[in-house]
Tab-separated table of C-alpha atoms and ligand atoms in Angstrom:
chain	number	residue	atom	x	y	z
A	17	MET	CA	-58.466	-37.108	-23.748
A	18	LYS	CA	-56.431	-39.841	-25.491
A	19	ARG	CA	-54.411	-37.089	-27.164
A	20	LEU	CA	-53.723	-35.409	-23.831
A	21	ILE	CA	-52.587	-38.694	-22.253
A	22	ILE	CA	-50.240	-39.349	-25.189
A	23	VAL	CA	-48.826	-35.827	-24.922
A	24	ALA	CA	-48.321	-36.237	-21.155
A	25	VAL	CA	-46.596	-39.639	-21.568
A	26	PHE	CA	-44.356	-38.220	-24.264
A	27	PHE	CA	-43.512	-35.214	-22.086
A	28	VAL	CA	-42.394	-37.473	-19.214
A	29	PHE	CA	-40.425	-39.675	-21.625
A	30	THR	CA	-38.670	-36.615	-23.069
A	31	MET	CA	-37.756	-35.340	-19.608
A	32	LEU	CA	-36.356	-38.750	-18.626
A	33	SER	CA	-34.370	-39.003	-21.832
A	34	CYS	CA	-32.890	-35.538	-21.294
A	35	ALA	CA	-32.057	-36.441	-17.708
A	36	VAL	CA	-29.909	-39.379	-18.807
A	37	GLY	CA	-28.353	-37.297	-21.574
A	38	LYS	CA	-29.924	-39.125	-24.500
A	39	SER	CA	-31.932	-37.634	-27.345
A	40	VAL	CA	-35.296	-39.115	-28.283
A	41	ILE	CA	-34.765	-37.869	-31.822
A	42	LYS	CA	-32.590	-40.082	-33.970
A	43	PRO	CA	-30.335	-38.220	-36.381
A	44	ASP	CA	-30.480	-39.974	-39.724
A	45	SER	CA	-27.496	-38.454	-41.501
A	46	ASP	CA	-24.214	-36.608	-41.026
A	47	ILE	CA	-26.194	-33.391	-40.752
A	48	PHE	CA	-24.927	-32.656	-37.222
A	49	THR	CA	-21.385	-32.113	-38.466
A	50	ILE	CA	-22.536	-28.932	-40.269
A	51	LYS	CA	-21.640	-25.841	-38.232
A	52	THR	CA	-24.320	-23.152	-37.891
A	53	ASN	CA	-25.410	-20.328	-35.661
A	54	SER	CA	-22.661	-18.584	-33.735
A	55	PRO	CA	-23.837	-16.436	-30.772
A	56	SER	CA	-23.496	-13.249	-32.881
A	57	ASP	CA	-25.925	-14.704	-35.449
A	58	LYS	CA	-28.697	-14.861	-32.871
A	59	ILE	CA	-28.074	-11.238	-31.868
A	60	SER	CA	-28.353	-10.112	-35.487
A	61	ARG	CA	-31.766	-11.777	-35.924
A	62	LYS	CA	-34.544	-9.538	-34.566
A	63	VAL	CA	-36.965	-11.428	-32.343
A	64	LEU	CA	-40.356	-11.931	-34.022
A	65	MET	CA	-43.561	-12.521	-32.052
A	66	ALA	CA	-46.489	-13.362	-34.324
A	67	GLY	CA	-50.120	-13.869	-33.318
A	68	ASN	CA	-52.234	-16.215	-35.432
A	69	TRP	CA	-55.870	-15.347	-34.806
A	70	LYS	CA	-57.105	-18.202	-37.049
A	71	MET	CA	-60.893	-18.067	-37.727
A	72	ASN	CA	-61.668	-15.858	-34.749
A	73	LYS	CA	-63.038	-12.324	-34.333
A	74	THR	CA	-65.297	-10.097	-36.401
A	75	VAL	CA	-63.913	-6.802	-37.677
A	76	SER	CA	-65.109	-4.877	-34.609
A	77	GLU	CA	-63.763	-7.538	-32.212
A	78	SER	CA	-60.417	-7.465	-34.037
A	79	LEU	CA	-60.248	-3.675	-33.818
A	80	SER	CA	-61.035	-3.687	-30.139
A	81	VAL	CA	-58.110	-6.052	-29.376
A	82	ILE	CA	-55.704	-4.262	-31.667
A	83	LYS	CA	-56.439	-0.851	-30.129
A	84	THR	CA	-55.566	-2.161	-26.652
A	85	LEU	CA	-52.547	-4.088	-27.918
A	86	LYS	CA	-51.233	-1.030	-29.753
A	87	LYS	CA	-51.155	0.974	-26.534
A	88	ALA	CA	-49.689	-1.871	-24.480
A	89	VAL	CA	-46.736	-2.460	-26.820
A	90	SER	CA	-46.082	1.073	-28.070
A	91	ASP	CA	-42.742	1.176	-26.210
A	92	VAL	CA	-41.452	-2.122	-27.654
A	93	LYS	CA	-38.502	-1.684	-30.007
A	94	ASP	CA	-36.423	-4.837	-29.689
A	95	VAL	CA	-39.181	-7.254	-30.792
A	96	GLU	CA	-40.950	-7.284	-34.146
A	97	ILE	CA	-44.700	-7.668	-33.635
A	98	LEU	CA	-46.960	-9.305	-36.194
A	99	ILE	CA	-50.653	-10.200	-36.264
A	100	PHE	CA	-52.453	-12.533	-38.645
A	101	PRO	CA	-56.142	-11.488	-38.456
A	102	SER	CA	-58.860	-12.946	-40.684
A	103	TYR	CA	-58.968	-11.693	-44.296
A	104	THR	CA	-62.092	-9.646	-43.579
A	105	ALA	CA	-60.347	-7.619	-40.873
A	106	LEU	CA	-57.085	-6.922	-42.726
A	107	GLN	CA	-58.019	-3.561	-44.208
A	108	ALA	CA	-59.434	-2.192	-40.949
A	109	ILE	CA	-56.488	-3.504	-38.911
A	110	ASN	CA	-54.085	-1.975	-41.392
A	111	ASN	CA	-55.748	1.444	-40.988
A	112	GLU	CA	-55.458	1.096	-37.206
A	113	THR	CA	-51.819	-0.089	-37.153
A	114	LYS	CA	-50.335	1.917	-40.060
A	115	ASP	CA	-48.316	4.245	-37.850
A	116	SER	CA	-47.543	1.742	-35.114
A	117	ASN	CA	-44.940	-0.957	-34.443
A	118	ILE	CA	-47.443	-3.730	-35.328
A	119	ASN	CA	-47.140	-5.464	-38.703
A	120	ILE	CA	-49.881	-7.486	-40.302
A	121	GLY	CA	-50.020	-10.618	-42.435
A	122	ALA	CA	-52.605	-12.855	-44.095
A	123	GLN	CA	-53.200	-16.434	-42.947
A	124	ASN	CA	-53.052	-17.888	-46.466
A	125	LEU	CA	-52.983	-16.988	-50.177
A	126	PHE	CA	-53.469	-18.599	-53.578
A	127	TRP	CA	-50.541	-18.777	-55.991
A	128	GLU	CA	-52.343	-17.597	-59.159
A	129	ALA	CA	-52.434	-13.859	-59.923
A	130	LYS	CA	-56.089	-13.669	-61.014
A	131	GLY	CA	-58.920	-15.552	-62.698
A	132	ALA	CA	-61.656	-18.098	-62.118
A	133	PHE	CA	-60.671	-19.324	-58.636
A	134	THR	CA	-63.788	-18.641	-56.594
A	135	GLY	CA	-63.098	-17.985	-52.942
A	136	GLU	CA	-59.347	-17.575	-53.301
A	137	ILE	CA	-57.202	-14.499	-52.581
A	138	SER	CA	-54.199	-13.524	-54.707
A	139	PRO	CA	-50.806	-12.256	-53.463
A	140	ALA	CA	-51.514	-8.783	-54.944
A	141	MET	CA	-54.853	-8.589	-53.103
A	142	ILE	CA	-53.066	-9.365	-49.849
A	143	LYS	CA	-50.362	-6.797	-50.522
A	144	ASP	CA	-53.088	-4.267	-51.303
A	145	THR	CA	-54.524	-4.568	-47.776
A	146	GLY	CA	-51.200	-3.466	-46.272
A	147	CYS	CA	-49.768	-6.877	-45.395
A	148	SER	CA	-46.043	-7.433	-45.386
A	149	TYR	CA	-46.198	-11.120	-44.374
A	150	VAL	CA	-48.213	-14.208	-45.250
A	151	LEU	CA	-48.542	-17.473	-43.335
A	152	ILE	CA	-48.026	-20.550	-45.492
A	153	GLY	CA	-48.501	-24.254	-44.771
A	154	HIS	CA	-49.984	-24.025	-41.280
A	155	SER	CA	-50.794	-27.552	-40.076
A	156	GLU	CA	-54.523	-26.738	-39.991
A	157	ARG	CA	-54.368	-25.936	-43.709
A	158	ARG	CA	-52.481	-29.156	-44.342
A	159	GLN	CA	-54.930	-31.162	-42.208
A	160	TYR	CA	-58.293	-29.664	-43.289
A	161	PHE	CA	-57.652	-28.094	-46.692
A	162	GLY	CA	-55.314	-30.497	-48.446
A	163	GLU	CA	-52.226	-28.289	-48.410
A	164	THR	CA	-49.080	-30.211	-49.396
A	165	ASP	CA	-45.381	-29.435	-49.622
A	166	GLU	CA	-45.948	-28.918	-53.355
A	167	THR	CA	-48.655	-26.261	-52.849
A	168	VAL	CA	-46.587	-24.710	-50.066
A	169	ASN	CA	-43.720	-24.315	-52.514
A	170	LYS	CA	-45.940	-22.649	-55.142
A	171	LYS	CA	-47.351	-20.287	-52.525
A	172	ILE	CA	-43.902	-19.295	-51.229
A	173	LYS	CA	-42.751	-18.401	-54.735
A	174	ALA	CA	-45.948	-16.466	-55.535
A	175	ALA	CA	-45.747	-14.558	-52.243
A	176	MET	CA	-42.124	-13.602	-52.805
A	177	ALA	CA	-42.797	-12.481	-56.375
A	178	GLU	CA	-45.268	-9.976	-54.887
A	179	GLY	CA	-42.830	-8.805	-52.195
A	180	LEU	CA	-44.564	-10.587	-49.317
A	181	ILE	CA	-42.481	-12.372	-46.679
A	182	PRO	CA	-43.594	-15.994	-46.240
A	183	ILE	CA	-43.785	-17.470	-42.750
A	184	VAL	CA	-43.635	-21.169	-43.480
A	185	CYS	CA	-44.896	-23.742	-40.969
A	186	ILE	CA	-43.373	-27.208	-40.699
A	187	GLY	CA	-43.602	-29.902	-38.025
A	188	GLU	CA	-44.337	-33.515	-37.269
A	189	THR	CA	-47.809	-34.976	-36.719
A	190	LEU	CA	-48.729	-37.096	-33.698
A	191	LYS	CA	-48.239	-40.281	-35.735
A	192	GLU	CA	-44.828	-39.148	-36.966
A	193	MET	CA	-43.766	-38.278	-33.428
A	194	GLU	CA	-44.991	-41.645	-32.106
A	195	THR	CA	-43.163	-43.574	-34.799
A	196	ASN	CA	-39.978	-41.597	-34.171
A	197	VAL	CA	-39.714	-40.072	-37.661
A	198	THR	CA	-39.812	-36.417	-36.587
A	199	PHE	CA	-36.576	-35.486	-38.315
A	200	GLN	CA	-37.463	-37.311	-41.516
A	201	ALA	CA	-40.845	-35.533	-41.646
A	202	ILE	CA	-39.203	-32.145	-41.137
A	203	GLU	CA	-36.507	-32.843	-43.705
A	204	LYS	CA	-39.207	-33.724	-46.257
A	205	HIS	CA	-41.192	-30.545	-45.555
A	206	MET	CA	-38.033	-28.522	-46.094
A	207	LYS	CA	-36.579	-30.275	-49.138
A	208	GLU	CA	-39.929	-30.209	-50.984
A	209	GLY	CA	-41.684	-27.157	-49.545
A	210	LEU	CA	-38.674	-24.848	-49.594
A	211	ALA	CA	-37.077	-26.062	-52.830
A	212	GLY	CA	-35.892	-23.926	-55.731
A	213	LEU	CA	-35.337	-20.550	-54.083
A	214	THR	CA	-32.500	-18.138	-54.819
A	215	VAL	CA	-30.134	-17.574	-51.873
A	216	GLU	CA	-31.550	-14.053	-51.590
A	217	GLN	CA	-35.120	-15.389	-51.339
A	218	ALA	CA	-34.014	-18.130	-48.982
A	219	SER	CA	-32.427	-15.523	-46.686
A	220	SER	CA	-35.590	-13.498	-46.225
A	221	LEU	CA	-38.306	-15.964	-45.274
A	222	VAL	CA	-39.211	-17.176	-41.790
A	223	ILE	CA	-39.663	-20.817	-40.743
A	224	VAL	CA	-41.912	-21.881	-37.885
A	225	TYR	CA	-41.392	-25.216	-36.189
A	226	GLU	CA	-44.756	-26.400	-34.866
A	227	PRO	CA	-45.073	-29.913	-33.447
A	228	VAL	CA	-48.619	-30.472	-34.700
A	229	TRP	CA	-49.569	-32.679	-31.748
A	230	ALA	CA	-48.746	-29.899	-29.249
A	231	ILE	CA	-50.719	-27.086	-30.936
A	232	GLY	CA	-53.635	-25.872	-28.835
A	233	THR	CA	-53.080	-28.449	-26.069
A	234	GLY	CA	-51.562	-26.070	-23.510
A	235	ILE	CA	-48.588	-28.456	-23.254
A	236	PRO	CA	-45.629	-27.385	-25.396
A	237	VAL	CA	-42.563	-29.508	-26.057
A	238	THR	CA	-39.681	-28.850	-23.675
A	239	PRO	CA	-37.437	-25.918	-24.632
A	240	ASP	CA	-34.523	-28.400	-24.941
A	241	ARG	CA	-36.407	-30.529	-27.412
A	242	ALA	CA	-37.523	-27.448	-29.386
A	243	GLN	CA	-33.903	-26.251	-29.515
A	244	GLU	CA	-32.732	-29.664	-30.747
A	245	THR	CA	-35.251	-29.555	-33.580
A	246	HIS	CA	-34.533	-25.903	-34.441
A	247	ALA	CA	-30.802	-26.664	-34.668
A	248	PHE	CA	-31.623	-29.577	-36.991
A	249	ILE	CA	-33.786	-27.286	-39.179
A	250	ARG	CA	-30.975	-24.739	-39.417
A	251	LYS	CA	-28.494	-27.436	-40.415
A	252	ILE	CA	-30.777	-28.801	-43.126
A	253	TYR	CA	-31.284	-25.247	-44.378
A	254	ALA	CA	-27.494	-24.721	-44.422
A	255	LYS	CA	-27.199	-27.801	-46.615
A	256	MET	CA	-29.832	-26.311	-48.948
A	257	TYR	CA	-28.921	-22.604	-48.909
A	258	LYS	CA	-25.562	-22.224	-47.117
A	259	GLU	CA	-25.216	-18.828	-45.377
A	260	ALA	CA	-28.973	-18.130	-45.548
A	261	ALA	CA	-29.353	-20.588	-42.655
A	262	ASP	CA	-27.764	-18.276	-40.104
A	263	LYS	CA	-29.744	-15.285	-41.329
A	264	ILE	CA	-33.280	-16.640	-41.152
A	265	ARG	CA	-35.482	-16.543	-38.120
A	266	ILE	CA	-36.858	-19.862	-36.911
A	267	LEU	CA	-39.868	-19.477	-34.621
A	268	TYR	CA	-41.280	-22.041	-32.234
A	269	GLY	CA	-45.066	-22.462	-32.186
A	270	ALA	CA	-47.424	-24.659	-30.115
A	271	SER	CA	-48.849	-23.766	-26.713
A	272	VAL	CA	-46.567	-20.819	-26.014
A	273	ASN	CA	-47.894	-18.436	-23.344
A	274	PRO	CA	-46.601	-15.500	-21.254
A	275	GLU	CA	-45.356	-17.900	-18.543
A	276	ASN	CA	-43.317	-20.295	-20.689
A	277	VAL	CA	-42.061	-18.006	-23.496
A	278	SER	CA	-38.805	-16.858	-21.885
A	279	ALA	CA	-37.514	-20.433	-21.475
A	280	PHE	CA	-37.849	-20.895	-25.253
A	281	MET	CA	-36.308	-17.519	-26.024
A	282	LYS	CA	-33.125	-18.391	-24.098
A	283	LYS	CA	-32.325	-21.067	-26.680
A	284	PRO	CA	-29.759	-20.163	-29.353
A	285	ASP	CA	-31.780	-21.300	-32.369
A	286	ILE	CA	-35.192	-19.958	-31.297
A	287	ASP	CA	-35.833	-16.481	-32.697
A	288	GLY	CA	-39.421	-15.896	-31.638
A	289	SER	CA	-42.796	-17.551	-31.596
A	290	LEU	CA	-45.993	-18.098	-33.551
A	291	VAL	CA	-48.764	-17.894	-30.999
A	292	GLY	CA	-52.381	-19.014	-31.328
A	293	LYS	CA	-54.562	-18.924	-28.215
A	294	ALA	CA	-52.389	-16.582	-26.137
A	295	SER	CA	-52.457	-13.956	-28.922
A	296	LEU	CA	-56.242	-13.587	-28.932
A	297	GLU	CA	-56.334	-11.149	-26.017
A	298	ALA	CA	-54.229	-7.994	-25.832
A	299	GLU	CA	-53.244	-8.569	-22.217
A	300	SER	CA	-51.701	-12.012	-22.657
A	301	PHE	CA	-50.111	-11.244	-26.035
A	302	SER	CA	-48.537	-7.999	-24.797
A	303	LYS	CA	-47.122	-9.827	-21.751
A	304	LEU	CA	-45.694	-12.476	-24.036
A	305	ILE	CA	-44.151	-9.840	-26.345
A	306	LYS	CA	-42.546	-8.186	-23.310
A	307	TYR	CA	-41.167	-11.506	-22.061
A	308	SER	CA	-37.742	-10.094	-21.236
A	309	LYS	CA	-38.986	-7.061	-19.271
B	23	LIG	C1	-50.802	-22.263	-33.896
B	23	LIG	O1	-51.854	-22.788	-34.250
B	23	LIG	O2	-50.030	-21.798	-34.756
B	23	LIG	C2	-50.483	-22.197	-32.476
B	23	LIG	C3	-49.247	-22.004	-32.139
B	23	LIG	O3	-51.526	-22.359	-31.598
B	23	LIG	P1	-51.429	-22.402	-29.973
B	23	LIG	O4	-50.496	-21.300	-29.551
B	23	LIG	O5	-52.830	-22.156	-29.540
B	23	LIG	O6	-50.915	-23.747	-29.624
């Protein structure tokens, strides 16, 4: 309840700030002088809609949703579709989606190749199930399983060495948002989590901006605020990896649904979405994927 009230107060504050033309996010450097993202850059980045099923669905439940989703989106060509099922369902979902326009990814991986790491899954094991993507650094992994920017960095490098495309989650916590250090928190995630890549590697991954405090609440940030943060992320990335910044897709995640998705997708720096709750059922996820129809 307290969380919902804080989110609501912040939402109103953001709207008021936008109305008087002021940003609630304080830039802390000359980063805004860096030029990124011309209109043709957005056109060249294929929209990506990814569903994160988290710890939901048995194998048969997963198959039932995917069979319906497959039919519902079979005509979609302009949007890349991706599902992150649980590990246990990956093989079965891969068999079901092999000849379709649905890609699959794992929700996590471990950076070592093999050995005495009970309960962990290696990059090669993930690749072997037919995955092309892997989610790294989701806020729930940071919050409940001790993931840090350092482990995120190791996982990105291990994933890429195996030919998997990392989808890397970054975003401010409730406390960071309340203390007005959103940009600093994001800059830290990027400079530490995404450090040490070649420009080629840096050009192929995907970043997801997820304001942690808005995940699963049903109340996303405003599209204007998301755009402001995405533009900041692209500028930081340009400082780190120059031209890679205009090539990579930056997704917005947190409480996106079929009704609000198109407002986000109109923004120049938003290239798709990572979707939790609204991806669990084929009907809502297919509507969301077909947002422009
Ligand atoms: C998420 O956890 O990545 C997410 C975006 O969840 P939701 O869409 O439910 O807010």
